[in-house]
PDB file of C-alpha atoms in Angstrom:
ATOM      1  CA  UNK A   1      53.654 176.769  70.282  1.00 43.00           C
ATOM      2  CA  UNK A   2      57.069 175.610  69.133  1.00 47.00           C
ATOM      3  CA  UNK A   3      58.939 173.308  71.501  1.00 51.00           C
ATOM      4  CA  UNK A   4      62.685 173.799  71.912  1.00 51.00           C
ATOM      5  CA  UNK A   5      64.394 170.406  72.149  1.00 54.00           C
ATOM      6  CA  UNK A   6      65.523 169.236  75.503  1.00 51.00           C
ATOM      7  CA  UNK A   7      68.890 170.453  76.775  1.00 51.00           C
ATOM      8  CA  UNK A   8      70.784 168.844  79.554  1.00 48.00           C
ATOM      9  CA  UNK A   9      70.206 170.499  82.990  1.00 45.00           C
ATOM     10  CA  UNK A  10      73.540 172.302  82.871  1.00 44.00           C
ATOM     11  CA  UNK A  11      72.806 173.899  79.660  1.00 37.00           C
ATOM     12  CA  UNK A  12      69.171 174.551  80.146  1.00 38.00           C
ATOM     13  CA  UNK A  13      67.814 178.066  80.052  1.00 35.00           C
ATOM     14  CA  UNK A  14      65.179 179.372  82.404  1.00 34.00           C
ATOM     15  CA  UNK A  15      62.873 181.476  80.601  1.00 35.00           C
ATOM     16  CA  UNK A  16      61.141 184.255  82.623  1.00 32.00           C
ATOM     17  CA  UNK A  17      57.854 184.122  80.902  1.00 33.00           C
ATOM     18  CA  UNK A  18      55.205 181.681  82.081  1.00 34.00           C
ATOM     19  CA  UNK A  19      54.161 178.779  79.990  1.00 34.00           C
ATOM     20  CA  UNK A  20      50.515 177.716  80.021  1.00 37.00           C
ATOM     21  CA  UNK A  21      49.584 175.219  82.908  1.00 43.00           C
ATOM     22  CA  UNK A  22      49.240 171.751  81.969  1.00 44.00           C
ATOM     23  CA  UNK A  23      46.038 171.425  83.794  1.00 46.00           C
ATOM     24  CA  UNK A  24      43.308 173.841  84.573  1.00 47.00           C
ATOM     25  CA  UNK A  25      41.198 171.523  86.789  1.00 52.00           C
ATOM     26  CA  UNK A  26      42.479 172.301  90.213  1.00 51.00           C
ATOM     27  CA  UNK A  27      43.581 175.550  92.033  1.00 78.00           C
ATOM     28  CA  UNK A  28      47.122 174.090  92.787  1.00 83.00           C
ATOM     29  CA  UNK A  29      48.363 174.400  89.194  1.00 85.00           C
ATOM     30  CA  UNK A  30      48.814 178.250  89.482  1.00 87.00           C
ATOM     31  CA  UNK A  31      51.456 177.648  92.244  1.00 89.00           C
ATOM     32  CA  UNK A  32      53.436 174.899  90.320  1.00 91.00           C
ATOM     33  CA  UNK A  33      56.980 175.899  89.709  1.00 90.00           C
ATOM     34  CA  UNK A  34      56.891 173.794  86.452  1.00 89.00           C
ATOM     35  CA  UNK A  35      54.835 176.621  84.907  1.00 86.00           C
ATOM     36  CA  UNK A  36      58.071 178.589  84.488  1.00 82.00           C
ATOM     37  CA  UNK A  37      59.900 175.719  82.791  1.00 72.00           C
ATOM     38  CA  UNK A  38      59.841 174.305  79.334  1.00 76.00           C
ATOM     39  CA  UNK A  39      57.198 171.557  78.922  1.00 79.00           C
ATOM     40  CA  UNK A  40      59.804 169.406  77.111  1.00 84.00           C
ATOM     41  CA  UNK A  41      61.646 168.923  80.438  1.00 91.00           C
ATOM     42  CA  UNK A  42      58.485 166.969  81.930  1.00 93.00           C
ATOM     43  CA  UNK A  43      57.262 165.214  78.766  1.00 91.00           C
ATOM     44  CA  UNK A  44      59.439 162.916  76.614  1.00 87.00           C
ATOM     45  CA  UNK A  45      59.873 163.378  72.983  1.00 85.00           C
ATOM     46  CA  UNK A  46      59.166 160.239  70.795  1.00 85.00           C
ATOM     47  CA  UNK A  47      61.937 157.889  70.549  1.00 90.00           C
ATOM     48  CA  UNK A  48      64.094 159.501  73.201  1.00 92.00           C
ATOM     49  CA  UNK A  49      67.212 157.559  73.946  1.00 94.00           C
ATOM     50  CA  UNK A  50      67.219 156.000  77.410  1.00 93.00           C
ATOM     51  CA  UNK A  51      70.261 157.927  78.796  1.00 95.00           C
ATOM     52  CA  UNK A  52      68.649 161.235  77.711  1.00 94.00           C
ATOM     53  CA  UNK A  53      65.311 160.270  79.079  1.00 93.00           C
ATOM     54  CA  UNK A  54      66.882 159.396  82.530  1.00 95.00           C
ATOM     55  CA  UNK A  55      68.649 162.683  82.520  1.00 95.00           C
ATOM     56  CA  UNK A  56      65.679 164.642  81.626  1.00 95.00           C
ATOM     57  CA  UNK A  57      63.501 163.019  84.150  1.00 95.00           C
ATOM     58  CA  UNK A  58      65.993 163.551  86.879  1.00 96.00           C
ATOM     59  CA  UNK A  59      66.171 167.362  85.923  1.00 95.00           C
ATOM     60  CA  UNK A  60      62.274 167.398  86.094  1.00 95.00           C
ATOM     61  CA  UNK A  61      62.220 165.734  89.463  1.00 96.00           C
ATOM     62  CA  UNK A  62      64.786 168.452  90.849  1.00 95.00           C
ATOM     63  CA  UNK A  63      62.212 171.065  89.788  1.00 94.00           C
ATOM     64  CA  UNK A  64      59.397 169.110  91.356  1.00 95.00           C
ATOM     65  CA  UNK A  65      61.485 168.693  94.617  1.00 95.00           C
ATOM     66  CA  UNK A  66      61.447 172.462  95.143  1.00 93.00           C
ATOM     67  CA  UNK A  67      57.639 172.971  94.382  1.00 93.00           C
ATOM     68  CA  UNK A  68      55.313 174.035  96.973  1.00 94.00           C
ATOM     69  CA  UNK A  69      52.366 172.073  95.303  1.00 94.00           C
ATOM     70  CA  UNK A  70      54.268 168.780  94.478  1.00 95.00           C
ATOM     71  CA  UNK A  71      51.902 166.494  96.553  1.00 95.00           C
ATOM     72  CA  UNK A  72      48.799 168.118  95.083  1.00 94.00           C
ATOM     73  CA  UNK A  73      50.265 167.578  91.686  1.00 94.00           C
ATOM     74  CA  UNK A  74      51.141 164.051  92.441  1.00 95.00           C
ATOM     75  CA  UNK A  75      47.651 163.253  93.698  1.00 94.00           C
ATOM     76  CA  UNK A  76      46.162 164.873  90.699  1.00 93.00           C
ATOM     77  CA  UNK A  77      48.260 162.593  88.435  1.00 94.00           C
ATOM     78  CA  UNK A  78      47.357 159.521  90.376  1.00 94.00           C
ATOM     79  CA  UNK A  79      43.621 160.341  90.439  1.00 93.00           C
ATOM     80  CA  UNK A  80      43.343 161.146  86.698  1.00 90.00           C
ATOM     81  CA  UNK A  81      45.458 159.177  85.909  1.00 82.00           C
ATOM     82  CA  UNK A  82      48.037 161.063  83.829  1.00 89.00           C
ATOM     83  CA  UNK A  83      49.591 158.428  81.606  1.00 89.00           C
ATOM     84  CA  UNK A  84      52.821 160.536  80.551  1.00 91.00           C
ATOM     85  CA  UNK A  85      55.279 162.884  81.920  1.00 93.00           C
ATOM     86  CA  UNK A  86      56.790 163.756  85.327  1.00 96.00           C
ATOM     87  CA  UNK A  87      53.965 164.867  87.594  1.00 95.00           C
ATOM     88  CA  UNK A  88      54.514 165.547  91.318  1.00 95.00           C
ATOM     89  CA  UNK A  89      58.180 164.158  91.075  1.00 96.00           C
ATOM     90  CA  UNK A  90      57.035 160.793  89.734  1.00 96.00           C
ATOM     91  CA  UNK A  91      57.280 159.390  86.333  1.00 95.00           C
ATOM     92  CA  UNK A  92      54.541 157.473  84.610  1.00 94.00           C
ATOM     93  CA  UNK A  93      56.068 154.146  85.547  1.00 94.00           C
ATOM     94  CA  UNK A  94      56.588 155.248  89.127  1.00 96.00           C
ATOM     95  CA  UNK A  95      52.832 156.427  89.341  1.00 95.00           C
ATOM     96  CA  UNK A  96      51.818 152.956  88.082  1.00 94.00           C
ATOM     97  CA  UNK A  97      53.728 151.263  90.949  1.00 95.00           C
ATOM     98  CA  UNK A  98      52.092 153.671  93.585  1.00 95.00           C
ATOM     99  CA  UNK A  99      48.703 152.969  92.077  1.00 94.00           C
ATOM    100  CA  UNK A 100      49.390 149.213  92.169  1.00 94.00           C
ATOM    101  CA  UNK A 101      50.398 149.353  95.802  1.00 95.00           C
ATOM    102  CA  UNK A 102      47.387 151.399  96.687  1.00 92.00           C
ATOM    103  CA  UNK A 103      45.108 148.972  95.031  1.00 93.00           C
ATOM    104  CA  UNK A 104      46.857 146.048  96.779  1.00 94.00           C
ATOM    105  CA  UNK A 105      46.587 147.816 100.207  1.00 92.00           C
ATOM    106  CA  UNK A 106      42.921 148.548  99.632  1.00 91.00           C
ATOM    107  CA  UNK A 107      42.194 144.881  98.780  1.00 92.00           C
ATOM    108  CA  UNK A 108      44.162 143.844 101.815  1.00 90.00           C
ATOM    109  CA  UNK A 109      42.111 146.175 104.028  1.00 89.00           C
ATOM    110  CA  UNK A 110      38.789 144.962 102.549  1.00 87.00           C
ATOM    111  CA  UNK A 111      39.744 141.300 103.102  1.00 86.00           C
ATOM    112  CA  UNK A 112      40.827 142.109 106.720  1.00 84.00           C
ATOM    113  CA  UNK A 113      37.490 143.857 107.373  1.00 80.00           C
ATOM    114  CA  UNK A 114      35.382 140.924 106.090  1.00 76.00           C
ATOM    115  CA  UNK A 115      35.982 138.619 108.910  1.00 70.00           C
ATOM    116  CA  UNK A 116      35.214 141.273 111.413  1.00 60.00           C
ATOM    117  CA  UNK A 117      31.976 142.058 109.616  1.00 63.00           C
ATOM    118  CA  UNK A 118      31.241 138.325 109.671  1.00 61.00           C
ATOM    119  CA  UNK A 119      31.811 137.948 113.317  1.00 60.00           C
ATOM    120  CA  UNK A 120      29.564 140.999 114.214  1.00 60.00           C
ATOM    121  CA  UNK A 121      26.784 139.536 111.967  1.00 62.00           C
ATOM    122  CA  UNK A 122      27.120 136.076 113.602  1.00 63.00           C
ATOM    123  CA  UNK A 123      26.986 137.597 117.028  1.00 63.00           C
ATOM    124  CA  UNK A 124      23.900 139.625 116.428  1.00 58.00           C
TER     125      UNK A 124
END
């Protein structure tokens, strides 16, 4: 499939045909609004200038904001993890931050649970 180059949001053309889903693993993908948009909006071409990338990502996030399955898409991208593109309204860098926070929180919860387990074992 030939990809058209990214066009700024004001010049973007919405094509009525549906493009193939990015993922067939979950039932949420069939309801994804992004299926109607160009994949180039959600995935960066190589050597994309920073200003162009930021503009493209903002346009992709606007599409995600109106999507009924945004949270399912986001969780899919966090659990896989998807290394590229805008998924569930988050860029790859933003997903890395979310994952790091989740790991940190999980570690904190495990450490907080250890003293309680030790107290129970000592009392038993």
